[in-house]
Short mmCIF file of C-alpha atoms in Angstrom, two decimals:
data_model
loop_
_atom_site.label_atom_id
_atom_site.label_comp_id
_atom_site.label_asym_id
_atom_site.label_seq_id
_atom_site.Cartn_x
_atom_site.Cartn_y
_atom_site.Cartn_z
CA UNK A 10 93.36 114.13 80.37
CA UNK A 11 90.38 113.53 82.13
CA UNK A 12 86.90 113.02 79.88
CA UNK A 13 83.91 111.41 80.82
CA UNK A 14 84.41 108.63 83.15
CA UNK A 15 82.40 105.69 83.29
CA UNK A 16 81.26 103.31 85.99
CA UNK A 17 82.93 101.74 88.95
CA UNK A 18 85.50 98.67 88.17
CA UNK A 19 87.20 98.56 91.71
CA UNK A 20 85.62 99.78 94.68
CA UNK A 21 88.25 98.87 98.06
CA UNK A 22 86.09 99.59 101.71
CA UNK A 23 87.47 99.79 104.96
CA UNK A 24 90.65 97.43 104.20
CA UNK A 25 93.06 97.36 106.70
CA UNK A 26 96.59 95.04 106.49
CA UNK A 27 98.76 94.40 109.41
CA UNK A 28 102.07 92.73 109.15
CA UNK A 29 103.31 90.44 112.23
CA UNK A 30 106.91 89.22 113.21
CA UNK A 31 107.57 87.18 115.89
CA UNK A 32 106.13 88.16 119.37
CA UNK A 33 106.31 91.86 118.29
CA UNK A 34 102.53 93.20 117.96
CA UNK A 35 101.38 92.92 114.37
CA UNK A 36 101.97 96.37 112.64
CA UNK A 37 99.49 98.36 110.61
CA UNK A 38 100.68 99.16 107.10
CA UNK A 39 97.47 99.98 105.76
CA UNK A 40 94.33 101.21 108.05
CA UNK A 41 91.07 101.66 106.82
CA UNK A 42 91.62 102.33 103.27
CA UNK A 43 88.40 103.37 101.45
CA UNK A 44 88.81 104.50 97.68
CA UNK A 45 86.95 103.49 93.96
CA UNK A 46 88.76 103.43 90.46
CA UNK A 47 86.63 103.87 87.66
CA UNK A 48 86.33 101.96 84.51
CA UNK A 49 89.50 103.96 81.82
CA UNK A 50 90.98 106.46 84.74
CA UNK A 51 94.03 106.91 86.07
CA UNK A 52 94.42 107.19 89.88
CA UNK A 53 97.29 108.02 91.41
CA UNK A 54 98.92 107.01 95.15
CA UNK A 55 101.17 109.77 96.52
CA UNK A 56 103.31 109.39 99.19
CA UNK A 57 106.33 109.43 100.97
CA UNK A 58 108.40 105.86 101.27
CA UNK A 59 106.76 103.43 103.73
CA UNK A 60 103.47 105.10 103.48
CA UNK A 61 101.82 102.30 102.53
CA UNK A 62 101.19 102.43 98.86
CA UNK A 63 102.78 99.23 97.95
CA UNK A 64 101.07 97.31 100.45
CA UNK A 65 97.71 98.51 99.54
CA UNK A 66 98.79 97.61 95.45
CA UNK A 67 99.90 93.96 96.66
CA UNK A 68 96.53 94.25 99.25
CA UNK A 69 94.42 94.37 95.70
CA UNK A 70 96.00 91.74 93.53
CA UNK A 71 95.79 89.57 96.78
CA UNK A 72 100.11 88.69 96.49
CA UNK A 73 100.87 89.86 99.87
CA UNK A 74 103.72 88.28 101.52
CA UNK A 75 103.11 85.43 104.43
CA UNK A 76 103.48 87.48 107.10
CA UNK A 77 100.95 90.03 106.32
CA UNK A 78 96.95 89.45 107.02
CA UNK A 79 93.65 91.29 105.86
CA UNK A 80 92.31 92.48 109.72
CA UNK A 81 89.26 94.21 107.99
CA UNK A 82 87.33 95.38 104.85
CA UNK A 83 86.60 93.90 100.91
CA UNK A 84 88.47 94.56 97.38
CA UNK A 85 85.92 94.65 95.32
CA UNK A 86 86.24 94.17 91.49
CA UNK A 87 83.94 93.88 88.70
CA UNK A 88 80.84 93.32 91.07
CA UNK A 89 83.38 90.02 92.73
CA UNK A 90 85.31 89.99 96.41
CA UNK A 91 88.68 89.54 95.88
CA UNK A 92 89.39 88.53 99.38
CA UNK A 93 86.92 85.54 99.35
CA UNK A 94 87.70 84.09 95.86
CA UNK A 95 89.84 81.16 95.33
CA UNK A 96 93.43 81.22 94.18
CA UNK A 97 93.04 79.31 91.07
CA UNK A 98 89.99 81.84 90.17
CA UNK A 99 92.20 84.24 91.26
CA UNK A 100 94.87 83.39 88.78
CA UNK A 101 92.61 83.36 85.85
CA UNK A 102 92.30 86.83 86.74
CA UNK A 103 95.45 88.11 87.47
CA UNK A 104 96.72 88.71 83.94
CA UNK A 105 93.75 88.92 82.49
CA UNK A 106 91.50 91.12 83.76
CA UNK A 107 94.11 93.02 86.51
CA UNK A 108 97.64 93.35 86.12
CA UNK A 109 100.82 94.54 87.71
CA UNK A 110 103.94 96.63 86.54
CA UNK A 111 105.83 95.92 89.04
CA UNK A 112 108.70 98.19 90.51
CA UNK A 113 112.39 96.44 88.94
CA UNK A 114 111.49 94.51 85.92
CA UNK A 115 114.78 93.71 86.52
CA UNK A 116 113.86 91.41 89.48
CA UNK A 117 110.32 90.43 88.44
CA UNK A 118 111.39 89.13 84.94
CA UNK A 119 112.82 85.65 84.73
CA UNK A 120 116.99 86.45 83.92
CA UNK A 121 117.04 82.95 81.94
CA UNK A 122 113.95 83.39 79.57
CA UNK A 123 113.95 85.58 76.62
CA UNK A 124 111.41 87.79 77.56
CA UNK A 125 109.07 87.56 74.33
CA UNK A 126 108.39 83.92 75.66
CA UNK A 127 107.52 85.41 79.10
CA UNK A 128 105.12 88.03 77.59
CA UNK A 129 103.86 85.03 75.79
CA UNK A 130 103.46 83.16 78.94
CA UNK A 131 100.94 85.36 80.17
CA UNK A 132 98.73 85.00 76.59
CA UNK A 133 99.22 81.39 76.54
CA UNK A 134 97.57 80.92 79.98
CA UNK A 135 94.31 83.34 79.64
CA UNK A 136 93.88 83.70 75.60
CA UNK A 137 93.72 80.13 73.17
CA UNK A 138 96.00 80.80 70.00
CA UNK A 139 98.01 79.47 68.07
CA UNK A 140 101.80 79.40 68.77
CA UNK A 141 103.22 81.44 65.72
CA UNK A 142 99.67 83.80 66.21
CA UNK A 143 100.67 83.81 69.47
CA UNK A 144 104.20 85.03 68.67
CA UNK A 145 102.96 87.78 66.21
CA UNK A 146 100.75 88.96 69.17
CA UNK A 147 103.65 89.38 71.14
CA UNK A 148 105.63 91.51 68.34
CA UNK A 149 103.10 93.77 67.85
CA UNK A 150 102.90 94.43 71.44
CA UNK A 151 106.60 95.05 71.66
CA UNK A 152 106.25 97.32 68.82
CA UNK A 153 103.24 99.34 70.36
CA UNK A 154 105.15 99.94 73.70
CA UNK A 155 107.78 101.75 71.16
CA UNK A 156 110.65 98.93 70.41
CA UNK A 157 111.58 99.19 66.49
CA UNK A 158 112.71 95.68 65.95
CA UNK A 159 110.35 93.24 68.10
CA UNK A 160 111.75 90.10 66.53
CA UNK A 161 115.18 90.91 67.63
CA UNK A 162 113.54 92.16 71.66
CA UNK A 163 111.41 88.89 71.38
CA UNK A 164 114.89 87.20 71.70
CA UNK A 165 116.74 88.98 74.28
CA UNK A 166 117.12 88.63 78.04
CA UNK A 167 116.68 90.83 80.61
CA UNK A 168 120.37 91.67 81.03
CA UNK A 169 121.01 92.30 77.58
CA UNK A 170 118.22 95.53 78.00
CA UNK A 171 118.54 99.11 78.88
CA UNK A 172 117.04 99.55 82.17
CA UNK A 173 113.93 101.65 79.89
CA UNK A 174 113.80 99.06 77.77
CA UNK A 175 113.19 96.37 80.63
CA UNK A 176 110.47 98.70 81.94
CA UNK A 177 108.82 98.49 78.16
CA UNK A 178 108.94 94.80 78.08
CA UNK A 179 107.00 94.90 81.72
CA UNK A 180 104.35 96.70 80.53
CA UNK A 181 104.05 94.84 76.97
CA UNK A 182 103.62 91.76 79.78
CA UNK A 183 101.01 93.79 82.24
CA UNK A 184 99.05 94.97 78.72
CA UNK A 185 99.58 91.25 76.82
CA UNK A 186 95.29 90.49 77.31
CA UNK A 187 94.44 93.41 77.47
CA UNK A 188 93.18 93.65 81.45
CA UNK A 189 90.50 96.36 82.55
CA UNK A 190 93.33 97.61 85.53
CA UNK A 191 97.10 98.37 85.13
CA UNK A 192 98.38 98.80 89.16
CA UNK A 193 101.89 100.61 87.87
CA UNK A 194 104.61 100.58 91.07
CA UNK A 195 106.74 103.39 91.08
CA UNK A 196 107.01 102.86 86.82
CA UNK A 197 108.90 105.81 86.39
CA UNK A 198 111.19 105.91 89.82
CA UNK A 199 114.25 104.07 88.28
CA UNK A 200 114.03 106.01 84.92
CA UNK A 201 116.04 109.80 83.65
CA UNK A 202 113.32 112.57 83.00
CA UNK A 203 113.23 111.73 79.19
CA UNK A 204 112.39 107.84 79.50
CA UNK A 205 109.77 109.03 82.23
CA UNK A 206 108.01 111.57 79.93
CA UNK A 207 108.29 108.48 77.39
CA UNK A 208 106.81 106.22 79.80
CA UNK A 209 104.02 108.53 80.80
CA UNK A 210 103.13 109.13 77.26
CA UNK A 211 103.28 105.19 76.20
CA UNK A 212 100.44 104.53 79.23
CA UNK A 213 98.41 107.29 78.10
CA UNK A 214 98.16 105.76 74.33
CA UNK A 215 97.59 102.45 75.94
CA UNK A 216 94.78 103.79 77.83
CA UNK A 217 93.21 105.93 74.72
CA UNK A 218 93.16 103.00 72.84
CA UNK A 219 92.46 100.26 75.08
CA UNK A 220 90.24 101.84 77.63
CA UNK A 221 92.65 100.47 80.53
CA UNK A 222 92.46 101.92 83.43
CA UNK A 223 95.38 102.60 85.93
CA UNK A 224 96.65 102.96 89.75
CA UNK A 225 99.67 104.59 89.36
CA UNK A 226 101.84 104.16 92.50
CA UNK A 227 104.28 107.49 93.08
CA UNK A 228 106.58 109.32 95.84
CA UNK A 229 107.39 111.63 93.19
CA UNK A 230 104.33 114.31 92.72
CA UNK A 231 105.37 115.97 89.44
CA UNK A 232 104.35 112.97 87.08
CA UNK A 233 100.70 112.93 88.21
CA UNK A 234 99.61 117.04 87.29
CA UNK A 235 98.08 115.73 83.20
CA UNK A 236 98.52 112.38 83.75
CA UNK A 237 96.04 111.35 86.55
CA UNK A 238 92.50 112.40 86.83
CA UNK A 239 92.44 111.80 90.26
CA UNK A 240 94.96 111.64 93.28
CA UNK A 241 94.85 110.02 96.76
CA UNK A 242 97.19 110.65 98.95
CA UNK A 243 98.35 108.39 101.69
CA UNK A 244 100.17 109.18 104.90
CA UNK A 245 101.49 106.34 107.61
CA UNK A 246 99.30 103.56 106.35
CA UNK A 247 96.08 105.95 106.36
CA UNK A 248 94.66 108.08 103.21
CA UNK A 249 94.49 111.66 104.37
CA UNK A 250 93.04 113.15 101.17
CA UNK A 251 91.61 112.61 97.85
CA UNK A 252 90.28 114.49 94.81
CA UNK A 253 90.77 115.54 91.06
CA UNK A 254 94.37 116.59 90.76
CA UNK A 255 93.86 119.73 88.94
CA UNK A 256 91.92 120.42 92.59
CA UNK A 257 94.83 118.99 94.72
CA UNK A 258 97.29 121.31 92.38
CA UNK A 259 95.61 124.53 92.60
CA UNK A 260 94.48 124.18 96.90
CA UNK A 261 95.49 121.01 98.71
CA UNK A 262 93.91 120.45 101.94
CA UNK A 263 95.69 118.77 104.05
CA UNK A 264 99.25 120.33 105.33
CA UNK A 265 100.72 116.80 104.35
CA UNK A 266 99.43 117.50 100.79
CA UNK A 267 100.49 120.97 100.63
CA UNK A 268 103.99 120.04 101.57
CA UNK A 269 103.97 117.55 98.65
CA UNK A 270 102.46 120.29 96.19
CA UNK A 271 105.74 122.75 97.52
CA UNK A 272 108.12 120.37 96.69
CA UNK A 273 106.83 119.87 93.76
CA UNK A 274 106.61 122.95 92.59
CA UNK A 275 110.30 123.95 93.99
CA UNK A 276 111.55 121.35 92.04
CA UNK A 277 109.86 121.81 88.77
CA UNK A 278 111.62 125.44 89.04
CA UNK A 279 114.82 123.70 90.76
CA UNK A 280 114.82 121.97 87.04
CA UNK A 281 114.78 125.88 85.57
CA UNK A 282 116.96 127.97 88.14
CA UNK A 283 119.75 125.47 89.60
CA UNK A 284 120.35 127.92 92.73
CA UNK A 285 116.80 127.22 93.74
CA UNK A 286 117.38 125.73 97.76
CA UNK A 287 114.67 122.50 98.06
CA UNK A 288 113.11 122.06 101.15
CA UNK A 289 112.07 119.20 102.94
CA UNK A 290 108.69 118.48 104.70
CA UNK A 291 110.41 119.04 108.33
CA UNK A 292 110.52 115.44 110.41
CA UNK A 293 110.54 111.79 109.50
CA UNK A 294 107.46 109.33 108.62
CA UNK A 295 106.51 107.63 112.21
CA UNK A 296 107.50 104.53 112.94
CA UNK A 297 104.64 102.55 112.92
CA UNK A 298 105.30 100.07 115.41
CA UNK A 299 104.94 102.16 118.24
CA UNK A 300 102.04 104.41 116.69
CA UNK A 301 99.85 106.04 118.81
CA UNK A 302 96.68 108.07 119.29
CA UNK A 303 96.07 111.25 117.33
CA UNK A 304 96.72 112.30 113.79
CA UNK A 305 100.11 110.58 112.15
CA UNK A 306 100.88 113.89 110.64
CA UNK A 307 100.96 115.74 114.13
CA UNK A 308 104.65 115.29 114.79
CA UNK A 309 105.97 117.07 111.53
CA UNK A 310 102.71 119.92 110.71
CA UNK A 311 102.71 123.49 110.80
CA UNK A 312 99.31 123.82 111.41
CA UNK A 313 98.89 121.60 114.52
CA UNK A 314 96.28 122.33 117.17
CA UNK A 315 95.50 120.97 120.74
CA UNK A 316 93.05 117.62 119.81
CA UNK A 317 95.87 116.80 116.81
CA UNK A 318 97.94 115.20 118.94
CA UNK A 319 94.72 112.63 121.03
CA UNK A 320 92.16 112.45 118.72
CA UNK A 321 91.90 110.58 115.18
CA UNK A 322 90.54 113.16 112.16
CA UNK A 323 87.19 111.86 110.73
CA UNK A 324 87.44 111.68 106.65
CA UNK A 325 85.71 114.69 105.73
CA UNK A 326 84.02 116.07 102.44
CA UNK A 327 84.57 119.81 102.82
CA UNK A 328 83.93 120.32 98.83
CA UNK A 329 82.13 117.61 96.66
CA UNK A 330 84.67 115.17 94.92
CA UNK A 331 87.40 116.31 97.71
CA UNK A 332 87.81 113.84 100.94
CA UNK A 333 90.31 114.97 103.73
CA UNK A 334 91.09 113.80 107.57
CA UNK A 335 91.74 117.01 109.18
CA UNK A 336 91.11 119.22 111.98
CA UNK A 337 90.94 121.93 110.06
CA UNK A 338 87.97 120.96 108.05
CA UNK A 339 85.86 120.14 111.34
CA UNK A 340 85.47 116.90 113.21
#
């Protein structure tokens, strides 16, 4: 999947988000997050629930929730700071030139609109046309995101749609003007193994023939191997590797990763042999409020050694294109 690959459209440095609540000391949900998407690639976010990767998604688009502040770092995109712009310049660019499938169409789409008129929404406020061009626009986009009879989607509301279908009509909204990034949350997570390979498949036309590029937010590692070009993975609030993914495939680096690879694996031969046992990465994610010292991973690895468990891992670049935070590597 991966081809040449152009310049740098988002570029995110040193970000770090903390949630507070009440007199309880403001938790950490993303810590020093360093990573660049380039200009028509997909880059995916692996990792376990609570890791992180939806804050850092919500951390980009700048919609976190009240209770949440930026401590540190920038979100650059297309040469601007997210973090310093105004909202109303940042809603003539939410929509338009980054966009968001979110998680449950099911809750982000308005139950008492027909959803053709909330695709058209979004056209209405960033592209001038016509209202009947306008609804043509919308059609066609229903029909390229695989619905046979648009006029007849254009119509419906969101209860009256297959949970698929709902997902289709999010991403006929996130594609509507045609933005430069896609962030997809979990867009495959509530779907059967066919509508996921159909899902999959849609986004990789869209970005063939748009040029889109996308952050494609996943616990589940076994839709990223020809999907993604490249794969970060994020542990506790904190990236602990990134690289191509036929690279994190073939020899992961850190134990974290090569956990995630296992499973993988066992399960893509679980789907084969159903007597195949799957087992888990031993342990639980930390709880974050009461986080301390040392790596986050220390707790639950196979491979732990004496300064794991006091002292942070540096991000390392043990081979070029490949970034890791492990002991192993040095530090």
């Amino acid at each position: 999947m991966a081809g040449a690959l152009s310049d740098e459209l988002a570029h995110i440095i040193d970000l770090t988000i903390a949630y507070s609540s009440g007199d309880s000391p403001p938790v950490r949900a993303v810590e020093r997050a360093r990573l660049e998407i380039r200009r028509g690639e997909v880059l995916g976010v692996l990792g376990e629930s609570g890791s992180g990767k939806s804050t850092l998604a919500s951390a980009i688009l700048r919609t976190l929730p009240p209770n949440a502040r930026y401590e540190s770092g920038s979100v650059m995109f297309g040469g601007r700071n997210f973090l310093t712009l105004p909202e109303l310049e940042l809603r003539k660019l939410r929509g338009k030139e980054i966009a968001l499938v979110s998680q449950d169409p099911a809750l982000s789409l308005n139950p008492v609109i027909p959803v053709g008129d909330q695709i058209a929404e979004v056209i209405r406020a960033h592209m001038p046309m016509r209202r009947r061009d306008r609804r043509q626009h919308v059609e066609e986009l229903l029909q390229s995101v695989g619905f046979d009879q648009p006029g007849q989607v254009y119509c419906a509301y969101p209860h009256q749609l297959s949970g698929g279908q709902r997902q289709r009509v999010a991403i006929a909204q996130a594609i509507a003007c045609h933005p430069a990034l896609v962030i997809a949350d979990e867009p495959t997570s509530k779907l059967d193994a066919a509508l996921q390979a159909e899902v999959l498949s849609m986004l990789c036309e869209i970005r063939k023939q748009h040029g889109t590029a996308f952050l494609i937010i996943s616990h589940d590692p076994t839709i990223f191997p020809g999907f993604a070009d490249r794969i970060l993975v994020m542990y506790a609030g904190r990236i602990v590797e990134q690289g191509k993914t036929d690279d994190i495939f073939r020899r992961p680096l850190h134990p974290y990763t090569e956990g995630l690879v296992r499973l993988s694996e066992r399960h893509l031969l679980n789907s084969r042999n159903s007597r195949v046992r799957l087992h888990a990465i031993k342990g639980e994610a930390p709880d974050l409020t009461g986080i301390g010292a040392g790596c986050r991973f220390e707790p639950r690895c196979p491979e732990t050694m004496p300064m794991c468990a006091s002292c942070d891992p540096r991000v390392l670049m043990p081979e070029p294109s490949r970034q890791v935070s492990c002991f192993k590597y040095g530090n």
